[in-house]
Amino acid sequence: MASRILLLYAHPSSDRSEINQRMFQSAQSIEGVTCVDLYAEYPTFQIDIDVEQQRLREHDIIIFQFPMYWYSTPAILKEWQDLVLEYGFAYGHEGNALRDKYFFCALSAGGNESAYKAQGYNHFTIAQLLQPLEQTASLTQMRYLPPFALFGSRTALDEGRVEAHLDKWRRLLNALHHQRFDFAKAKSCKLMLSEFENAVSQEQVSL
Amino acid sequence: MTIYFIQAFIYLIAAVIAVPLAKRFGLGSVLGYLIAGVVIGPVVGLVGDETTTIQHFAEFGVVMMLFLVGLELEPKMLWSMRHRLLGLGGLQVFLTAASAAGLGLLFDLPWTVAVTIGLIFSLSSTAIVLQTLQEKGLMSSDAGRSAFSVLLFQDIAVIPMLAFIPLLALPELVEAAASLQVAAEHHEELNLLAGLPGWAYAIALFSSIAAVVVGGHYLSRPIFKYVASAGLREISTAAALALVIGIAALMSLVGLSPALGTFLAGVVLANSEFRHELESNIEPFKGLLLGLFFITVGAGIDFGILFSEFGLIIGLTLGLIALKAGILLLLSFPFKVKGSDRWLFALSLAQAGEFGFVLLSFSTQNHALPLDISQRLSLVVALSMLLTPALFIAFERLILPIYEKRQSKTQEPDKVDDQGPVLVAGTGRFGQIVNRLLAANDVKTIVFDQSLSAIEVMRNIGIKSYFGDATRMDLLETAGVGQASLFVVAIDDRQRATELVLELKHAYPKLKILARSYDRGHQYELRQAGADYVVNETYYSALEMAQQSMIELGMHPFKATGLRNSFAKTEEKSRDILYETWLASTEDNKFNANYRELFMQFEDALRNANKRERNEGHSLERSWTPPPKGYAEEFE
Ligand SMILES: Cc1cc2nc3c(=O)[nH]c(=O)nc-3n(C[C@H](O)[C@H](O)[C@H](O)COP(=O)(O)O)c2cc1C
């Protein structure tokens, strides 16, 4: 058994991206990952609800991948939620299409990790800032995992942190696909999926 | 010959003088014609006995009118108004006819005469009421729609009435006429079926009606197509006239009412693509003939009777108005016409109408009414029509203010669901798309094209379109350009498109016009002609193509979309200035050196639009710019 992964990527100016575009590209070469560039597919925001819902049905793990913009996702991901997560599909009466799927965010933030603390400049942790998405996952009966984040993204390239991050990213996707991933452990690591390594086992883990 | 010229001139000039005057005083054209008749007849005495002959001829206008009424009757529309049409209209005609007839019996009239009078009085004046409601913009009010249903029912009811009245002939009148006829050597009416046995007669009747219906459905198209291929306006007029006259002839030959036949033909053709073409061809003839008819009615009014029996005539007129208004008021309750609409509905339809005149002369000819009664009733009908504007004024001055005061406190505003149609001229490659998008979203469109094949394509996919030269104002008028909410000019002839915009803006300054231009020069011409919005026929497809090219070259689709949008934005900004320059130029070739230089400047601007950094409103450079590399240090 292998898990099917849906990677929903949102970056409005990907030609200037140093992190996300490369993450997206490297994900394309990984087995079992369906890669969707939302801004490329819907440059005028005319999201095809049927197509998107069908994609959701066909996958077990849903990932939002994006650069953090104003403590949230770029606009098209919001639009995507507003249109695709319909009553009767994702929630409400007979809205069970997403039940028991896994959901998490893979994001990059310009700010440093130290700023994302109660005492820091941004006052909240990334996990806290993503709470609307966490609750969305909860309402849609998905199992929410902590985010996979890169901090200080604007200097990551100069500081040579990108390759290591990409490496981690590929290993995460591989482990997810081959079900060598202990979700119980990942869930308990409250903070960051970036510290997911201890959740990966050599054997297949039952879901 | 000379005498005909003189007579024709008298009638025409009387109409030409009186009708505009009547309209100016808010009396409507029907009253104008009547007054013209009164002046040249009883007052000045310019015309005499020949009016009766002319009247027979002019009655053909009624036949044409019924043809046009039929043409307006789309089955879909009829179905949607069936309750009001049959319920409200049917009850109005029945109750009014019955009570008028009942009153007639009280006055000791023979029952046949009483019924005839009842029928005559049950009708109201379509011409006056519709025109007035339209002028006052009340057609889409509740009262307007109810009045329209009633009038429509009445117009249709005329047909059975025309069939029924001869059965009410008074034996003594028929006898008297017969003895006169011997003396006057009256011709036997031409009737092919006179000698046939009953069953054959019935078959002949049905087959001629079937011929009208089936022929109208299947033969009219090839014939009109053939006529259209000639491209001659007078020939298509001739064809329309031939159609109406031919059907009238067929119907008279078998002893049926010509009005019935043409009405049926009209209904059959209501869905045809030639509908508006037919309408605009028949309309002027109908108008003139009906006008002539009203003039002869006016000329026939006997003022001697009016003055000697003034009290009786006035009493009858006021009684009639009160009776009709009373019944309408009564009916307004079960049919839920409320508030001020109730009064408008009742008062607007309280007069007798032009069909009353028709039935009067028809009844007299068919010996159902003695001449002396018919002369008096003629006065009553005319007076009641003459009083209609006064009733409208009474409504506006006396009744409306009461309701307006109340309304401002309690009622919610009327729903404005009645949007005029969008007229689309040209349904070629361009207009077709405009029309499909609008129609797909339930915007009512009326489409014209001169190419039958284009119309066929549209009709095949279920979109109503009509054959006709969309630059002909009379055609557009019958199609209702006056009520249109928008006009889309999508014809591919540069010159005619510009002329059409000019003419439309001249005739309907308030009408919004959206026009398709061929190139930059044409765009300016259309704008100068008054078009409110002009779009170049190739501009947006070219933008689309350029955008796709960039995507094919590997650019991210979202970026390509953004670049295309900022190109369009810059282009838009330069549009006004370039236009002003073009406009200001006095040279023959308005694309002079001045213009060219400016154009080049704007081209430069376009080239830089997406490169220029922070000074442009929506340059891509400025969108989603990541913060500078070291910025996070400031936020520790
Ligand atoms: C419009 C905009 C808003 C941003 N808002 C935030 C923010 O709220 N928090 C943050 O840490 N970084 C913010 N950033 C910085 C981005 O997160 C950073 O540019 C991105 O992670 C770089 O990834 P990339 O190289 O893949 O584009 C913002 C950047 C932009 C352009």
Short mmCIF file of C-alpha atoms and ligand atoms in Angstrom, two decimals, chain A residues 9 11-14 16-23 65-72 107-112 115-116 122 126 129 150-155, chain B residues 622-629 631-632, ligand 1:
data_model
loop_
_atom_site.label_atom_id
_atom_site.label_comp_id
_atom_site.label_asym_id
_atom_site.label_seq_id
_atom_site.Cartn_x
_atom_site.Cartn_y
_atom_site.Cartn_z
CA TYR A 9 1.00 24.90 -4.55
CA HIS A 11 2.86 31.28 -5.44
CA PRO A 12 1.81 34.37 -7.40
CA SER A 13 5.31 35.31 -8.58
CA SER A 14 7.04 31.99 -8.84
CA ARG A 16 11.14 35.26 -8.27
CA SER A 17 10.80 32.42 -5.80
CA GLU A 18 13.95 31.04 -4.22
CA ILE A 19 12.40 28.41 -2.01
CA ASN A 20 8.94 27.34 -2.96
CA GLN A 21 9.41 26.97 -6.68
CA ARG A 22 12.31 24.62 -6.08
CA MET A 23 10.36 22.65 -3.50
CA GLN A 65 2.46 24.59 -0.12
CA PHE A 66 3.00 28.38 -0.09
CA PRO A 67 5.14 31.31 1.01
CA MET A 68 3.62 32.91 4.07
CA TYR A 69 1.97 36.20 3.07
CA TRP A 70 0.67 38.40 5.84
CA TYR A 71 0.54 35.52 8.31
CA SER A 72 -1.66 33.57 5.99
CA LEU A 107 5.39 26.94 4.01
CA SER A 108 8.22 29.39 4.04
CA ALA A 109 8.30 32.49 6.20
CA GLY A 110 10.50 35.50 5.76
CA GLY A 111 10.70 36.02 9.49
CA ASN A 112 13.12 34.15 11.73
CA ALA A 115 10.27 36.10 15.89
CA TYR A 116 7.44 33.55 15.88
CA ASN A 122 5.32 38.35 15.65
CA ILE A 126 3.35 29.59 13.16
CA LEU A 129 -1.21 31.58 13.13
CA LEU A 150 11.32 27.09 6.62
CA PHE A 151 12.08 30.28 8.54
CA GLY A 152 14.24 33.18 7.49
CA SER A 153 13.46 32.24 3.92
CA ARG A 154 14.85 35.42 2.36
CA THR A 155 18.38 34.60 3.50
CA ARG B 622 5.46 45.93 -7.74
CA SER B 623 3.24 42.95 -7.10
CA TRP B 624 4.20 40.36 -4.49
CA THR B 625 7.69 41.75 -4.26
CA PRO B 626 9.46 39.83 -1.52
CA PRO B 627 10.96 41.99 1.22
CA PRO B 628 14.68 42.73 0.91
CA LYS B 629 17.02 39.96 1.90
CA TYR B 631 14.80 42.53 6.44
CA ALA B 632 14.16 39.88 9.08
C1 LIG C 1 3.00 40.15 0.11
C2 LIG C 1 3.99 39.50 1.02
C3 LIG C 1 3.63 39.28 2.34
C4 LIG C 1 4.51 38.66 3.21
N1 LIG C 1 4.11 38.45 4.50
C5 LIG C 1 4.96 37.77 5.34
C6 LIG C 1 4.57 37.46 6.68
O1 LIG C 1 3.49 37.76 7.13
N2 LIG C 1 5.43 36.79 7.48
C7 LIG C 1 6.64 36.38 7.02
O2 LIG C 1 7.36 35.77 7.77
N3 LIG C 1 7.04 36.67 5.75
C8 LIG C 1 6.24 37.36 4.89
N4 LIG C 1 6.63 37.62 3.60
C9 LIG C 1 7.90 37.10 3.12
C10 LIG C 1 7.66 35.81 2.36
O3 LIG C 1 7.20 34.83 3.23
C11 LIG C 1 8.95 35.39 1.68
O4 LIG C 1 9.18 36.29 0.65
C12 LIG C 1 8.82 33.99 1.09
O5 LIG C 1 8.72 33.04 2.12
C13 LIG C 1 10.01 33.68 0.21
O6 LIG C 1 9.79 32.43 -0.45
P1 LIG C 1 10.04 32.29 -2.04
O7 LIG C 1 11.51 32.56 -2.25
O8 LIG C 1 9.64 30.91 -2.38
O9 LIG C 1 9.19 33.33 -2.67
C14 LIG C 1 5.76 38.26 2.74
C15 LIG C 1 6.11 38.50 1.42
C16 LIG C 1 5.24 39.11 0.57
C17 LIG C 1 5.63 39.34 -0.86
#
